[in-house]
CSV table of C-alpha atoms in Angstrom, one decimal:
chain,number,residue,atom,x,y,z
A,24,MET,CA,-4.6,-76.6,223.5
A,25,GLY,CA,-1.1,-77.0,225.0
A,26,THR,CA,-2.2,-80.0,226.9
A,27,LEU,CA,-3.5,-82.1,223.9
A,28,ASN,CA,-1.5,-85.4,223.5
A,29,HIS,CA,-0.2,-86.7,220.3
A,30,GLY,CA,-3.2,-89.1,219.7
A,31,GLU,CA,-5.5,-86.1,220.3
A,32,LEU,CA,-3.6,-83.8,218.0
A,33,THR,CA,-3.8,-86.6,215.3
A,34,VAL,CA,-7.6,-86.7,215.4
A,35,MET,CA,-7.7,-82.9,215.5
A,36,CYS,CA,-5.7,-82.9,212.1
A,37,THR,CA,-7.6,-85.8,210.4
A,38,ASN,CA,-10.9,-84.1,211.4
A,39,LEU,CA,-9.7,-80.9,209.7
A,40,GLN,CA,-8.4,-82.9,206.8
A,41,LYS,CA,-11.8,-84.4,206.2
A,42,ALA,CA,-13.4,-81.0,206.6
A,43,CYS,CA,-11.2,-79.5,203.9
A,44,GLU,CA,-11.9,-82.5,201.6
A,45,LYS,CA,-15.6,-81.8,202.0
A,46,GLN,CA,-15.1,-78.3,200.9
A,47,LEU,CA,-13.0,-79.6,198.0
A,48,ARG,CA,-9.9,-77.8,199.4
A,49,SER,CA,-7.4,-80.6,198.4
A,50,GLU,CA,-4.2,-78.8,199.1
A,51,GLU,CA,-5.3,-77.8,202.6
A,52,ALA,CA,-6.5,-81.4,203.2
A,53,ALA,CA,-3.1,-82.7,202.3
A,54,LEU,CA,-1.4,-80.4,204.5
A,55,PHE,CA,-3.6,-81.4,207.4
A,56,GLY,CA,-2.8,-85.0,206.4
A,57,ARG,CA,0.9,-84.4,206.8
A,58,LEU,CA,0.5,-82.9,210.3
A,59,ALA,CA,-1.7,-85.9,211.2
A,60,THR,CA,1.0,-88.3,210.0
A,61,TYR,CA,3.6,-86.4,212.1
A,62,PHE,CA,1.5,-86.7,215.3
A,63,SER,CA,0.4,-90.2,214.6
A,64,GLU,CA,4.1,-91.3,214.4
A,65,LYS,CA,4.8,-89.6,217.6
A,66,THR,CA,1.8,-91.1,219.5
A,67,GLU,CA,2.6,-93.0,222.6
A,68,LYS,CA,2.1,-96.8,222.3
A,69,PRO,CA,1.3,-98.9,225.4
A,70,GLY,CA,4.5,-101.0,225.0
A,71,ARG,CA,2.7,-104.2,225.8
A,72,GLN,CA,-0.1,-106.3,224.5
A,73,ALA,CA,-3.6,-104.9,225.4
A,74,THR,CA,-6.6,-107.0,226.3
A,75,LEU,CA,-10.3,-107.0,225.3
A,76,GLN,CA,-11.3,-106.7,228.9
A,77,GLU,CA,-9.3,-103.5,229.7
A,78,ILE,CA,-10.9,-101.9,226.6
A,79,GLY,CA,-14.2,-102.9,227.9
A,80,LEU,CA,-13.6,-101.3,231.3
A,81,ILE,CA,-12.9,-97.9,229.6
A,82,ILE,CA,-16.1,-98.2,227.7
A,83,ASP,CA,-18.0,-99.0,230.9
A,84,GLU,CA,-16.7,-95.8,232.4
A,85,GLU,CA,-17.5,-93.7,229.4
A,86,ILE,CA,-21.1,-94.9,229.5
A,87,ALA,CA,-21.4,-94.6,233.2
A,88,THR,CA,-19.8,-91.2,233.6
A,89,LEU,CA,-18.5,-89.4,230.5
A,90,TYR,CA,-21.6,-89.7,228.3
A,91,PRO,CA,-24.1,-88.7,231.0
A,92,GLU,CA,-21.9,-85.7,231.9
A,93,ALA,CA,-21.4,-84.5,228.3
A,94,ASN,CA,-25.3,-85.0,227.6
A,95,GLU,CA,-26.1,-83.0,230.6
A,96,GLN,CA,-23.9,-80.0,229.5
A,97,ALA,CA,-25.1,-80.3,225.9
A,98,ASP,CA,-28.8,-80.3,227.1
A,99,LYS,CA,-28.2,-77.4,229.3
A,100,ALA,CA,-26.5,-75.3,226.5
A,101,GLN,CA,-29.1,-76.5,224.0
A,102,ASP,CA,-26.3,-77.4,221.6
A,103,ARG,CA,-27.9,-79.5,218.9
A,104,GLY,CA,-24.6,-80.5,217.2
A,105,ALA,CA,-23.1,-81.8,220.3
A,106,LYS,CA,-26.3,-83.7,221.2
A,107,ARG,CA,-26.3,-85.3,217.8
A,108,ALA,CA,-22.6,-86.4,218.2
A,109,LEU,CA,-23.3,-87.8,221.7
A,110,LEU,CA,-26.3,-89.6,220.6
A,111,TRP,CA,-24.5,-91.4,217.6
A,112,GLY,CA,-21.4,-91.7,219.7
A,113,GLU,CA,-23.0,-93.5,222.6
A,114,LYS,CA,-24.8,-95.9,220.4
A,115,VAL,CA,-21.6,-96.8,218.6
A,116,THR,CA,-19.9,-97.1,222.0
A,117,ARG,CA,-22.4,-99.6,223.2
A,118,LEU,CA,-21.9,-101.6,220.0
A,119,HIS,CA,-18.1,-101.6,220.7
A,120,LYS,CA,-18.9,-103.1,224.1
A,121,SER,CA,-21.0,-105.8,222.6
A,122,PHE,CA,-18.5,-106.4,219.9
A,123,LEU,CA,-15.7,-106.9,222.5
A,124,THR,CA,-17.9,-109.3,224.5
A,125,ARG,CA,-18.6,-111.3,221.4
A,126,LEU,CA,-14.9,-111.5,220.6
A,127,GLU,CA,-14.1,-112.7,224.1
A,128,ARG,CA,-16.6,-115.4,223.9
A,129,ASN,CA,-15.5,-116.3,220.3
A,130,PRO,CA,-12.0,-115.1,219.4
A,131,LYS,CA,-12.5,-116.6,215.8
A,132,LEU,CA,-15.6,-114.4,215.3
A,133,LEU,CA,-14.2,-112.6,212.3
A,134,ASP,CA,-12.6,-115.6,210.7
A,135,GLU,CA,-15.9,-116.6,209.3
A,136,THR,CA,-17.9,-113.2,209.1
A,137,PRO,CA,-16.7,-109.8,207.8
A,138,VAL,CA,-16.7,-106.7,209.9
A,139,TRP,CA,-17.9,-103.3,208.5
A,140,VAL,CA,-17.5,-99.7,209.7
A,141,CYS,CA,-19.5,-96.5,208.7
A,142,GLU,CA,-17.2,-93.7,207.8
A,143,SER,CA,-19.8,-91.1,208.9
A,144,CYS,CA,-20.6,-92.1,212.4
A,145,GLY,CA,-18.3,-95.1,213.3
A,146,PHE,CA,-21.1,-97.8,213.2
A,147,LEU,CA,-19.5,-101.2,213.6
A,148,PHE,CA,-21.3,-104.3,212.2
A,149,VAL,CA,-20.3,-108.0,212.0
A,150,GLY,CA,-22.3,-109.7,209.1
A,151,ALA,CA,-22.2,-111.0,205.6
A,152,ALA,CA,-23.3,-107.7,204.0
A,153,PRO,CA,-24.0,-104.2,205.5
A,154,PRO,CA,-27.6,-102.8,205.9
A,155,ALA,CA,-28.9,-100.6,203.1
A,156,VAL,CA,-28.7,-97.5,205.2
A,157,CYS,CA,-26.6,-96.9,208.5
A,158,PRO,CA,-28.9,-97.7,211.3
A,159,ILE,CA,-27.3,-95.0,213.4
A,160,CYS,CA,-26.7,-92.1,211.1
A,161,LYS,CA,-28.9,-93.1,208.1
A,162,VAL,CA,-26.2,-92.6,205.5
A,163,PRO,CA,-26.4,-95.0,202.5
A,164,ASN,CA,-24.1,-97.9,202.7
A,165,ILE,CA,-21.6,-96.7,200.1
A,166,LYS,CA,-20.2,-95.1,203.2
A,167,ILE,CA,-20.0,-98.3,205.2
A,168,HIS,CA,-16.6,-100.1,204.4
A,169,LYS,CA,-15.6,-103.7,204.8
A,170,MET,CA,-12.5,-104.0,207.0
A,171,GLU,CA,-9.7,-106.0,205.5
A,172,VAL,CA,-6.2,-106.8,206.4
A,173,LYS,CA,-3.4,-108.1,204.2
B,4,MET,CA,-19.1,-69.9,195.5
B,5,PHE,CA,-18.2,-72.3,192.6
B,6,ALA,CA,-20.0,-75.4,191.4
B,7,SER,CA,-19.3,-78.9,192.1
B,8,ARG,CA,-20.9,-82.1,190.8
B,9,ASN,CA,-21.8,-85.2,192.9
B,10,VAL,CA,-21.1,-87.8,190.3
B,11,ARG,CA,-23.1,-90.4,192.2
B,12,LEU,CA,-26.2,-88.3,191.4
B,13,CYS,CA,-25.3,-87.3,187.9
B,14,THR,CA,-27.7,-88.9,185.3
B,15,LYS,CA,-25.7,-87.5,182.4
B,16,ASP,CA,-28.5,-85.4,181.0
B,17,CYS,CA,-25.8,-82.7,180.2
B,18,ILE,CA,-28.1,-79.7,180.7
B,19,CYS,CA,-25.1,-78.1,182.5
B,20,LEU,CA,-23.2,-78.2,179.4
B,21,PHE,CA,-26.0,-76.4,177.6
B,22,VAL,CA,-26.6,-73.7,180.2
B,23,CYS,CA,-23.1,-72.9,181.3
B,24,PRO,CA,-21.9,-69.5,179.9
B,25,THR,CA,-18.3,-70.3,180.1
B,26,GLY,CA,-18.0,-73.9,179.4
B,27,ALA,CA,-16.8,-74.7,182.9
B,28,THR,CA,-18.7,-78.0,183.0
B,29,ASP,CA,-17.3,-79.2,179.6
B,30,THR,CA,-14.7,-81.3,181.1
B,31,GLU,CA,-13.6,-85.0,180.6
B,32,SER,CA,-12.9,-85.4,184.3
B,33,GLY,CA,-16.5,-85.5,185.4
B,34,GLN,CA,-15.9,-82.4,187.5
B,35,ILE,CA,-16.5,-78.7,187.0
B,36,ASP,CA,-13.5,-76.5,186.2
B,37,ALA,CA,-13.4,-74.2,189.2
B,38,SER,CA,-11.1,-71.7,187.3
B,39,LYS,CA,-13.8,-71.1,184.6
B,40,CYS,CA,-16.8,-71.2,186.9
B,41,LEU,CA,-18.5,-67.8,187.6
B,42,ASP,CA,-18.8,-67.0,191.3
B,43,GLY,CA,-22.4,-67.5,192.4
B,44,CYS,CA,-23.7,-68.0,188.9
B,45,ARG,CA,-25.7,-71.2,189.7
B,46,LEU,CA,-27.2,-71.7,186.3
B,47,CYS,CA,-26.2,-75.3,186.1
B,48,VAL,CA,-27.4,-76.0,189.7
B,49,ASP,CA,-30.8,-74.9,189.0
B,50,ALA,CA,-31.1,-76.6,185.7
B,51,CYS,CA,-29.7,-80.0,186.7
B,52,PRO,CA,-32.5,-82.5,186.6
B,53,GLY,CA,-30.6,-84.9,188.9
B,54,GLY,CA,-30.0,-82.3,191.6
B,55,ALA,CA,-26.2,-83.4,191.2
B,56,ILE,CA,-24.7,-79.9,191.1
B,57,TYR,CA,-24.1,-77.8,194.2
B,58,LEU,CA,-22.3,-74.7,195.2
B,59,VAL,CA,-19.4,-74.7,197.6
B,60,PRO,CA,-19.2,-71.5,199.6
B,61,LYS,CA,-15.9,-69.7,199.9
B,62,ASN,CA,-17.0,-68.1,203.1
B,63,TYR,CA,-19.1,-69.8,205.6
B,64,PRO,CA,-21.0,-68.2,208.4
B,65,LYS,CA,-19.3,-67.7,211.7
B,66,PRO,CA,-19.5,-70.7,213.9
B,67,GLN,CA,-21.9,-70.5,216.8
B,68,PRO,CA,-20.3,-70.0,220.1
B,69,LYS,CA,-19.7,-73.2,222.0
B,70,HIS,CA,-20.3,-73.4,225.7
B,71,GLU,CA,-17.1,-74.0,227.8
B,72,ASP,CA,-18.7,-76.9,229.7
B,73,VAL,CA,-19.8,-78.6,226.4
B,74,VAL,CA,-16.3,-78.2,225.0
B,75,GLN,CA,-14.7,-79.6,228.2
B,76,THR,CA,-16.9,-82.8,228.3
B,77,LEU,CA,-16.6,-83.3,224.6
B,78,PHE,CA,-12.7,-83.1,224.8
B,79,ALA,CA,-12.9,-85.4,227.9
B,80,LEU,CA,-14.6,-88.0,225.7
B,81,ALA,CA,-12.2,-87.5,222.8
B,82,GLU,CA,-9.3,-88.2,225.2
B,83,SER,CA,-10.9,-91.4,226.3
B,84,LYS,CA,-11.6,-92.4,222.7
B,85,VAL,CA,-7.9,-91.8,221.8
B,86,LYS,CA,-6.9,-93.9,224.8
B,87,THR,CA,-9.2,-96.7,223.7
B,88,ARG,CA,-7.8,-96.4,220.2
B,89,GLN,CA,-4.1,-96.9,221.4
B,90,LEU,CA,-5.3,-99.9,223.4
B,91,ALA,CA,-7.1,-101.4,220.4
B,92,ASN,CA,-4.1,-101.0,218.3
B,93,ALA,CA,-2.1,-102.9,220.9
B,94,LEU,CA,-4.4,-105.9,220.8
B,95,GLY,CA,-2.6,-109.2,219.8
B,96,ASP,CA,-2.0,-110.3,216.2
B,97,ASP,CA,-5.0,-112.9,216.5
B,98,HIS,CA,-7.2,-109.7,216.5
B,99,ARG,CA,-5.8,-107.9,213.6
B,100,LEU,CA,-9.2,-107.4,211.9
B,101,ALA,CA,-10.9,-106.3,215.1
B,102,ARG,CA,-7.9,-103.9,215.7
B,103,LYS,CA,-8.5,-102.3,212.2
B,104,ALA,CA,-12.4,-102.1,212.8
B,105,LEU,CA,-11.9,-100.4,216.2
B,106,ASP,CA,-9.2,-98.2,215.1
B,107,PHE,CA,-11.3,-96.8,212.2
B,108,SER,CA,-14.5,-96.6,214.2
B,109,LEU,CA,-12.8,-94.9,217.3
B,110,GLU,CA,-11.1,-92.4,215.0
B,111,VAL,CA,-14.5,-91.3,213.6
B,112,LEU,CA,-15.9,-91.0,217.2
B,113,ALA,CA,-12.9,-89.0,218.5
B,114,GLU,CA,-13.0,-86.7,215.4
B,115,ASP,CA,-16.7,-86.1,215.9
B,116,CYS,CA,-16.1,-85.0,219.5
B,117,VAL,CA,-13.5,-82.3,218.5
B,118,ARG,CA,-15.5,-81.3,215.5
B,119,GLU,CA,-18.5,-80.5,217.8
B,120,GLY,CA,-16.1,-79.2,220.3
B,121,GLY,CA,-15.5,-76.1,218.2
B,122,TYR,CA,-13.4,-77.4,215.3
B,123,MET,CA,-16.0,-78.0,212.4
B,124,LEU,CA,-14.7,-75.2,210.1
B,125,PRO,CA,-11.0,-75.1,209.0
B,126,GLN,CA,-11.5,-71.3,208.3
B,127,SER,CA,-12.5,-70.5,211.9
B,128,ALA,CA,-10.6,-68.5,214.3
B,129,ALA,CA,-10.4,-71.5,216.7
B,130,VAL,CA,-8.4,-73.4,214.1
B,131,LYS,CA,-6.1,-70.4,213.3
B,132,GLU,CA,-5.4,-70.4,217.0
B,133,PHE,CA,-4.8,-74.0,217.0
B,134,LEU,CA,-2.3,-73.7,214.2
B,135,ASN,CA,-0.4,-70.8,216.0
B,136,GLY,CA,-0.3,-72.9,219.2
B,137,LEU,CA,1.3,-75.8,217.2
B,138,LYS,CA,3.9,-73.6,215.6
B,139,GLU,CA,4.8,-72.3,219.2
B,140,ARG,CA,4.9,-75.7,220.8
B,141,TYR,CA,6.9,-77.5,218.1
B,142,ARG,CA,9.3,-74.8,217.0
B,143,GLU,CA,12.3,-76.6,218.5
B,144,ASP,CA,11.6,-79.7,216.7
B,145,PRO,CA,13.3,-79.9,213.3
B,146,ALA,CA,11.1,-82.9,212.2
B,147,PHE,CA,7.9,-80.8,212.6
B,148,PRO,CA,6.5,-79.8,209.3
B,149,ILE,CA,6.3,-76.1,210.2
B,150,GLU,CA,6.0,-75.1,206.4
B,151,ALA,CA,2.7,-77.0,206.3
B,152,VAL,CA,1.4,-74.9,209.2
B,153,GLU,CA,2.5,-71.7,207.5
B,154,ARG,CA,0.9,-72.6,204.2
B,155,LEU,CA,-2.3,-73.5,206.0
B,156,ARG,CA,-2.3,-70.1,207.7
B,157,ASP,CA,-1.9,-68.5,204.3
B,158,LEU,CA,-4.6,-70.6,202.5
B,159,LEU,CA,-7.3,-70.5,205.3
């Protein structure tokens, strides 16, 4: 625990914030939200502009090593929850890779077409309208949000 | 356990109003008044034709033990997702929308790893230990919202 960095502590807290919201514990959710904001503000920034290629390289490493290792352990322990998270996570990660490749080829990709993200599993989709149910976690598309910037 | 309504499923048949012994569902907000709701009563849950009312447990079962190696590999992935998220947020301004989409998606992936890595239930012993660890680690920092941690310890 003592070794978690601020970015990791941020997601620990946003995860618990969402868990509290699902149990209708709004005070607890807001408190975890405050902690998440504190850690998010402290999170180290690269201090330079990142490239699509370097993000792609980390993803390649995840698919080559981290996912197979985690899958092996989850299989061995017969941990259904972990296997579920890894199955969805790996599919979404492959979508990230193809998204980055498409952006590299066409930096104007999102000028013409909207991009959507599923709040349940992270499914990322470029298209005019989202599918009726998420193809990865099968949640109805009320949970798939259009990404917009001001 | 108190009742809650999923307003997306509610078809306004209002049988809950009819069966509720305390009038807890008689609200304008579309939600059930938890302070009037009888613990475990579930008359409205069983009567609702839309299946729109459910019970929220006060106490969940103890989380199943997580294998050390599963936790370790899931946290290694979470670490990688967080790193990718930081890089995605450092993409140039011509990628503002991609930045936002990747940030949101990677947040969900990282959260799912720590969730399955033993932090699903806020009421669990693992979360109490996590909160205690934070108090210890940040007690020198006056900007750290220590009162939030203490309140969470009381509530959970």
